[in-house]
C-alpha cells in the first residue's frame, strides 16, 4: 500500500490533503466527523485525533508509510508517539515534548542558558500559595499542554488562589499537570521557521501588542517594531533552541517575551 495517515481533517487541512492526493498517495484521515477534507480519504478513522488506542488499531490495518499532520501544537505529540511506536519516519517523542510540554520546554531552556521566568510544577492550591510566597505576586498558572491560552490565569493576590480556579486550569491539561510562573511584563514576539535536515531557519516574525485580557492578544503586527540587532538576537536563540532540542524536520512556531 501507499497510505499516508493524516491526523486532523478539518477544512483548514484540505489544501495539504489535496497536495498529497495529487502526489498519488492513498489517504487515511483521522477526524471525528465527516468534512470536505475527509471526503478525500480512502480510509476515514472517525475518532478524536488524540485517541491513541483507536488510531493504533487502524494503523495495523492500513500499514502507512508515514504519519503526518499540519496541526503544529494539537497533534504533534501523537504523531511522534505513533511514528515512534511503528518505527516510521518522524521526530522523537523526547524531542517533541520540548515543544509541546511547557514544563519540559522551560527546563530545557534553562539547561541551554536561555532566560525563563521562575517556573514550578504545582499539584494543589497549597503549592500555588507556596510559590507565590516565594516569588511574590503577580503570578500565573497554566496547563503544561493546552493551547490558545485555555486555562491561563493571572493571579494578583492570595484571595484569588482557590480550588475552583486551580481545578478550572487543571481541566484543560491532557496530562493533568499545571505550572505556576512569575508573571513578567512585556511584549510577545512570535517566530515562524522551517527545520530540515536538523537545521533550522527562522523566516518570519511578528509582535503581539495589547491584550483583551491576560493571555489573550488583541493585535498582531508584521513585521515587528524591534531593532535589527534585537531581532537577530532572538532569531539566533530560536534557531539554536530548535537545533539543540533535536528536531529533525518540521514547521515551527515559537513565542518569546521581550521586556
mmCIF file of C-alpha atoms in Angstrom:
data_model
loop_
_atom_site.group_PDB
_atom_site.id
_atom_site.type_symbol
_atom_site.label_atom_id
_atom_site.label_comp_id
_atom_site.label_asym_id
_atom_site.label_seq_id
_atom_site.Cartn_x
_atom_site.Cartn_y
_atom_site.Cartn_z
ATOM 1 C CA UNK A 1 0.000 0.000 0.000
ATOM 2 C CA UNK A 2 0.942 3.658 -0.342
ATOM 3 C CA UNK A 3 -1.090 5.057 2.556
ATOM 4 C CA UNK A 4 -0.250 8.234 4.404
ATOM 5 C CA UNK A 5 -2.003 8.623 7.740
ATOM 6 C CA UNK A 6 -3.058 12.249 8.135
ATOM 7 C CA UNK A 7 -4.147 13.361 11.581
ATOM 8 C CA UNK A 8 -6.862 16.061 11.616
ATOM 9 C CA UNK A 9 -9.253 16.581 8.730
ATOM 10 C CA UNK A 10 -10.919 19.947 9.187
ATOM 11 C CA UNK A 11 -11.458 22.482 6.431
ATOM 12 C CA UNK A 12 -8.020 24.059 7.005
ATOM 13 C CA UNK A 13 -6.314 20.748 6.212
ATOM 14 C CA UNK A 14 -7.922 20.481 2.758
ATOM 15 C CA UNK A 15 -5.027 22.045 0.728
ATOM 16 C CA UNK A 16 -2.422 19.766 2.329
ATOM 17 C CA UNK A 17 -4.601 16.691 1.796
ATOM 18 C CA UNK A 18 -5.231 17.655 -1.838
ATOM 19 C CA UNK A 19 -1.467 18.058 -2.342
ATOM 20 C CA UNK A 20 -0.820 14.544 -1.028
ATOM 21 C CA UNK A 21 -3.637 13.150 -3.176
ATOM 22 C CA UNK A 22 -2.153 14.814 -6.264
ATOM 23 C CA UNK A 23 1.175 13.128 -5.463
ATOM 24 C CA UNK A 24 -0.554 9.768 -5.838
ATOM 25 C CA UNK A 25 -0.857 8.759 -2.200
ATOM 26 C CA UNK A 26 -3.762 6.918 -0.641
ATOM 27 C CA UNK A 27 -5.031 8.783 2.411
ATOM 28 C CA UNK A 28 -6.223 7.644 5.803
ATOM 29 C CA UNK A 29 -7.573 10.660 7.677
ATOM 30 C CA UNK A 30 -8.277 10.861 11.408
ATOM 31 C CA UNK A 31 -11.175 13.186 12.216
ATOM 32 C CA UNK A 32 -14.211 12.700 14.464
ATOM 33 C CA UNK A 33 -16.687 13.967 11.835
ATOM 34 C CA UNK A 34 -17.088 13.987 8.083
ATOM 35 C CA UNK A 35 -15.861 17.166 6.363
ATOM 36 C CA UNK A 36 -14.902 18.414 2.905
ATOM 37 C CA UNK A 37 -11.410 17.181 3.743
ATOM 38 C CA UNK A 38 -12.354 13.668 4.841
ATOM 39 C CA UNK A 39 -14.195 13.269 1.528
ATOM 40 C CA UNK A 40 -10.714 12.856 0.008
ATOM 41 C CA UNK A 41 -9.969 9.949 2.338
ATOM 42 C CA UNK A 42 -9.618 6.379 1.105
ATOM 43 C CA UNK A 43 -9.948 5.382 4.760
ATOM 44 C CA UNK A 44 -11.658 7.579 7.352
ATOM 45 C CA UNK A 45 -10.861 6.944 11.027
ATOM 46 C CA UNK A 46 -13.753 8.561 12.911
ATOM 47 C CA UNK A 47 -12.327 9.380 16.325
ATOM 48 C CA UNK A 48 -10.714 12.200 18.261
ATOM 49 C CA UNK A 49 -7.248 12.985 16.946
ATOM 50 C CA UNK A 50 -5.735 12.213 20.365
ATOM 51 C CA UNK A 51 -7.388 8.796 20.722
ATOM 52 C CA UNK A 52 -4.106 6.895 20.653
ATOM 53 C CA UNK A 53 -5.501 3.393 21.159
ATOM 54 C CA UNK A 54 -8.198 3.701 18.490
ATOM 55 C CA UNK A 55 -5.817 5.119 15.887
ATOM 56 C CA UNK A 56 -3.272 2.422 16.692
ATOM 57 C CA UNK A 57 -5.789 -0.318 15.812
ATOM 58 C CA UNK A 58 -6.322 1.167 12.359
ATOM 59 C CA UNK A 59 -2.605 1.570 11.674
ATOM 60 C CA UNK A 60 -2.271 -2.205 11.893
ATOM 61 C CA UNK A 61 -4.860 -2.458 9.106
ATOM 62 C CA UNK A 62 -3.626 0.191 6.653
ATOM 63 C CA UNK A 63 0.131 -0.129 7.276
ATOM 64 C CA UNK A 64 1.002 3.502 6.359
ATOM 65 C CA UNK A 65 4.365 4.628 5.003
ATOM 66 C CA UNK A 66 4.283 7.693 7.270
ATOM 67 C CA UNK A 67 2.103 9.658 9.703
ATOM 68 C CA UNK A 68 1.784 13.418 9.405
ATOM 69 C CA UNK A 69 -0.294 16.484 10.280
ATOM 70 C CA UNK A 70 -0.260 20.244 9.813
ATOM 71 C CA UNK A 71 -1.538 20.875 13.345
ATOM 72 C CA UNK A 72 1.605 22.295 14.928
ATOM 73 C CA UNK A 73 0.501 22.188 18.556
ATOM 74 C CA UNK A 74 -2.582 19.944 18.741
ATOM 75 C CA UNK A 75 -1.430 16.712 17.121
ATOM 76 C CA UNK A 76 2.371 16.943 17.019
ATOM 77 C CA UNK A 77 2.887 14.718 20.052
ATOM 78 C CA UNK A 78 0.549 11.913 18.986
ATOM 79 C CA UNK A 79 2.137 11.914 15.516
ATOM 80 C CA UNK A 80 5.540 11.412 17.200
ATOM 81 C CA UNK A 81 4.220 8.739 19.581
ATOM 82 C CA UNK A 82 2.614 6.703 16.802
ATOM 83 C CA UNK A 83 5.569 7.117 14.429
ATOM 84 C CA UNK A 84 7.985 6.009 17.127
ATOM 85 C CA UNK A 85 5.849 3.002 18.088
ATOM 86 C CA UNK A 86 5.540 1.785 14.485
ATOM 87 C CA UNK A 87 9.134 2.714 13.555
ATOM 88 C CA UNK A 88 8.052 5.208 10.888
ATOM 89 C CA UNK A 89 9.950 8.386 9.898
ATOM 90 C CA UNK A 90 9.455 11.162 12.431
ATOM 91 C CA UNK A 91 10.762 13.235 15.294
ATOM 92 C CA UNK A 92 11.309 11.516 18.624
ATOM 93 C CA UNK A 93 8.789 11.845 21.447
ATOM 94 C CA UNK A 94 11.537 13.172 23.718
ATOM 95 C CA UNK A 95 12.252 15.971 21.250
ATOM 96 C CA UNK A 96 8.612 16.860 20.599
ATOM 97 C CA UNK A 97 7.931 17.233 24.329
ATOM 98 C CA UNK A 98 10.421 20.121 24.312
ATOM 99 C CA UNK A 99 7.964 21.905 22.002
ATOM 100 C CA UNK A 100 4.598 20.782 23.401
ATOM 101 C CA UNK A 101 5.088 20.358 27.161
ATOM 102 C CA UNK A 102 5.657 23.761 28.781
ATOM 103 C CA UNK A 103 7.430 22.328 31.823
ATOM 104 C CA UNK A 104 9.842 20.326 29.643
ATOM 105 C CA UNK A 105 10.281 23.423 27.480
ATOM 106 C CA UNK A 106 11.276 25.696 30.357
ATOM 107 C CA UNK A 107 13.530 23.081 31.939
ATOM 108 C CA UNK A 108 15.367 22.543 28.646
ATOM 109 C CA UNK A 109 15.639 26.313 28.115
ATOM 110 C CA UNK A 110 17.414 26.645 31.464
ATOM 111 C CA UNK A 111 19.814 23.846 30.541
ATOM 112 C CA UNK A 112 20.903 25.628 27.346
ATOM 113 C CA UNK A 113 21.199 29.005 29.091
ATOM 114 C CA UNK A 114 18.044 30.698 27.831
ATOM 115 C CA UNK A 115 16.462 33.029 30.421
ATOM 116 C CA UNK A 116 12.979 31.951 31.561
ATOM 117 C CA UNK A 117 10.605 33.065 34.341
ATOM 118 C CA UNK A 118 10.679 31.176 37.629
ATOM 119 C CA UNK A 119 8.559 28.096 36.977
ATOM 120 C CA UNK A 120 7.333 25.197 39.112
ATOM 121 C CA UNK A 121 5.029 22.211 38.740
ATOM 122 C CA UNK A 122 2.100 22.668 41.154
ATOM 123 C CA UNK A 123 -0.297 19.946 42.244
ATOM 124 C CA UNK A 124 -2.583 21.849 44.621
ATOM 125 C CA UNK A 125 -3.689 25.240 45.897
ATOM 126 C CA UNK A 126 -1.098 24.922 48.657
ATOM 127 C CA UNK A 127 1.659 24.504 46.065
ATOM 128 C CA UNK A 128 0.478 27.676 44.314
ATOM 129 C CA UNK A 129 0.378 29.589 47.610
ATOM 130 C CA UNK A 130 3.912 28.417 48.441
ATOM 131 C CA UNK A 131 5.130 29.546 45.012
ATOM 132 C CA UNK A 132 3.504 32.973 45.412
ATOM 133 C CA UNK A 133 5.011 33.366 48.874
ATOM 134 C CA UNK A 134 8.470 32.671 47.459
ATOM 135 C CA UNK A 135 8.268 34.817 44.327
ATOM 136 C CA UNK A 136 5.550 37.393 45.179
ATOM 137 C CA UNK A 137 2.561 38.460 43.087
ATOM 138 C CA UNK A 138 1.604 38.656 40.314
ATOM 139 C CA UNK A 139 1.990 35.059 39.182
ATOM 140 C CA UNK A 140 0.270 32.943 36.580
ATOM 141 C CA UNK A 141 -0.890 29.348 36.469
ATOM 142 C CA UNK A 142 -1.449 27.405 33.252
ATOM 143 C CA UNK A 143 -1.669 23.824 31.977
ATOM 144 C CA UNK A 144 1.562 22.380 30.611
ATOM 145 C CA UNK A 145 -0.068 21.242 27.377
ATOM 146 C CA UNK A 146 -3.040 23.424 26.436
ATOM 147 C CA UNK A 147 -3.342 25.836 23.510
ATOM 148 C CA UNK A 148 -4.935 29.231 22.805
ATOM 149 C CA UNK A 149 -4.428 30.324 26.457
ATOM 150 C CA UNK A 150 -7.014 27.829 27.719
ATOM 151 C CA UNK A 151 -6.651 27.575 31.491
ATOM 152 C CA UNK A 152 -4.288 30.553 31.691
ATOM 153 C CA UNK A 153 -4.929 32.639 34.827
ATOM 154 C CA UNK A 154 -3.092 35.705 36.116
ATOM 155 C CA UNK A 155 -3.214 35.868 39.915
ATOM 156 C CA UNK A 156 -2.650 39.153 41.758
ATOM 157 C CA UNK A 157 -3.416 38.255 45.356
ATOM 158 C CA UNK A 158 -3.736 35.378 47.801
ATOM 159 C CA UNK A 159 -7.539 35.525 47.810
ATOM 160 C CA UNK A 160 -7.597 34.696 44.072
ATOM 161 C CA UNK A 161 -5.949 31.313 44.657
ATOM 162 C CA UNK A 162 -8.905 28.967 45.147
ATOM 163 C CA UNK A 163 -9.715 25.337 44.456
ATOM 164 C CA UNK A 164 -12.170 26.466 41.797
ATOM 165 C CA UNK A 165 -9.522 28.464 39.940
ATOM 166 C CA UNK A 166 -6.932 25.697 40.198
ATOM 167 C CA UNK A 167 -9.320 22.949 39.076
ATOM 168 C CA UNK A 168 -10.501 25.030 36.131
ATOM 169 C CA UNK A 169 -6.910 25.315 34.924
ATOM 170 C CA UNK A 170 -6.281 21.619 35.567
ATOM 171 C CA UNK A 171 -9.207 20.517 33.389
ATOM 172 C CA UNK A 172 -7.536 21.972 30.281
ATOM 173 C CA UNK A 173 -4.451 19.769 30.670
ATOM 174 C CA UNK A 174 -4.486 16.408 28.886
ATOM 175 C CA UNK A 175 -1.661 15.198 31.141
ATOM 176 C CA UNK A 176 -3.254 16.735 34.261
ATOM 177 C CA UNK A 177 -0.265 18.955 35.019
ATOM 178 C CA UNK A 178 -0.243 22.638 35.968
ATOM 179 C CA UNK A 179 2.675 25.024 36.318
ATOM 180 C CA UNK A 180 2.993 28.279 38.240
ATOM 181 C CA UNK A 181 5.197 31.074 36.929
ATOM 182 C CA UNK A 182 6.302 34.522 37.939
ATOM 183 C CA UNK A 183 4.351 36.978 35.763
ATOM 184 C CA UNK A 184 6.637 39.058 33.550
ATOM 185 C CA UNK A 185 5.533 42.244 31.790
ATOM 186 C CA UNK A 186 6.494 42.620 28.152
ATOM 187 C CA UNK A 187 5.531 42.189 24.515
ATOM 188 C CA UNK A 188 5.244 38.780 22.907
ATOM 189 C CA UNK A 189 7.308 38.180 19.781
ATOM 190 C CA UNK A 190 6.433 35.220 17.559
ATOM 191 C CA UNK A 191 8.903 33.389 15.360
ATOM 192 C CA UNK A 192 7.963 31.154 12.424
ATOM 193 C CA UNK A 193 10.538 28.802 10.982
ATOM 194 C CA UNK A 194 11.398 25.706 8.974
ATOM 195 C CA UNK A 195 13.578 22.809 10.081
ATOM 196 C CA UNK A 196 15.092 20.388 7.560
ATOM 197 C CA UNK A 197 17.988 18.017 7.996
ATOM 198 C CA UNK A 198 18.206 19.071 11.666
ATOM 199 C CA UNK A 199 18.995 22.666 10.631
ATOM 200 C CA UNK A 200 16.546 25.448 11.466
ATOM 201 C CA UNK A 201 15.903 28.789 9.803
ATOM 202 C CA UNK A 202 13.629 31.476 11.258
ATOM 203 C CA UNK A 203 11.806 33.038 8.309
ATOM 204 C CA UNK A 204 9.166 35.404 9.743
ATOM 205 C CA UNK A 205 8.370 37.274 12.939
ATOM 206 C CA UNK A 206 5.566 39.330 14.452
ATOM 207 C CA UNK A 207 4.853 41.189 17.664
ATOM 208 C CA UNK A 208 1.733 40.938 19.810
ATOM 209 C CA UNK A 209 0.761 44.272 21.362
ATOM 210 C CA UNK A 210 -2.154 44.710 23.729
ATOM 211 C CA UNK A 211 -4.386 42.146 25.392
ATOM 212 C CA UNK A 212 -8.176 41.759 25.645
ATOM 213 C CA UNK A 213 -7.389 40.037 28.938
ATOM 214 C CA UNK A 214 -4.368 38.287 30.432
ATOM 215 C CA UNK A 215 -3.077 35.809 27.882
ATOM 216 C CA UNK A 216 -5.446 36.824 25.045
ATOM 217 C CA UNK A 217 -3.781 39.016 22.402
ATOM 218 C CA UNK A 218 -5.723 41.898 20.867
ATOM 219 C CA UNK A 219 -3.363 42.716 17.952
ATOM 220 C CA UNK A 220 -0.535 41.098 15.980
ATOM 221 C CA UNK A 221 1.773 43.163 13.778
ATOM 222 C CA UNK A 222 4.009 42.098 10.885
ATOM 223 C CA UNK A 223 6.846 42.984 10.805
ATOM 224 C CA UNK A 224 7.931 43.688 14.382
ATOM 225 C CA UNK A 225 8.935 47.134 15.624
ATOM 226 C CA UNK A 226 12.136 45.742 17.157
ATOM 227 C CA UNK A 227 15.623 46.916 16.210
ATOM 228 C CA UNK A 228 17.505 44.772 13.702
ATOM 229 C CA UNK A 229 20.084 43.832 16.357
ATOM 230 C CA UNK A 230 17.478 42.644 18.858
ATOM 231 C CA UNK A 231 15.512 40.763 16.213
ATOM 232 C CA UNK A 232 18.644 38.963 15.017
ATOM 233 C CA UNK A 233 19.467 38.031 18.613
ATOM 234 C CA UNK A 234 16.015 36.461 19.102
ATOM 235 C CA UNK A 235 16.203 34.676 15.738
ATOM 236 C CA UNK A 236 19.608 33.220 16.670
ATOM 237 C CA UNK A 237 18.274 31.998 20.035
ATOM 238 C CA UNK A 238 15.251 30.488 18.313
ATOM 239 C CA UNK A 239 17.343 28.617 15.747
ATOM 240 C CA UNK A 240 19.654 27.326 18.483
ATOM 241 C CA UNK A 241 16.759 26.090 20.642
ATOM 242 C CA UNK A 242 15.233 24.086 17.797
ATOM 243 C CA UNK A 243 18.518 22.514 16.745
ATOM 244 C CA UNK A 244 19.702 21.729 20.283
ATOM 245 C CA UNK A 245 16.303 20.197 21.083
ATOM 246 C CA UNK A 246 17.000 17.657 18.342
ATOM 247 C CA UNK A 247 14.238 18.417 15.835
ATOM 248 C CA UNK A 248 14.917 16.642 12.540
ATOM 249 C CA UNK A 249 12.295 18.380 10.410
ATOM 250 C CA UNK A 250 9.071 20.360 10.611
ATOM 251 C CA UNK A 251 7.481 23.783 10.692
ATOM 252 C CA UNK A 252 7.955 25.728 13.938
ATOM 253 C CA UNK A 253 6.099 28.462 15.795
ATOM 254 C CA UNK A 254 7.762 29.971 18.872
ATOM 255 C CA UNK A 255 6.924 32.828 21.226
ATOM 256 C CA UNK A 256 9.337 34.984 23.225
ATOM 257 C CA UNK A 257 8.698 37.730 25.770
ATOM 258 C CA UNK A 258 10.613 40.966 25.213
ATOM 259 C CA UNK A 259 10.871 43.027 28.379
#
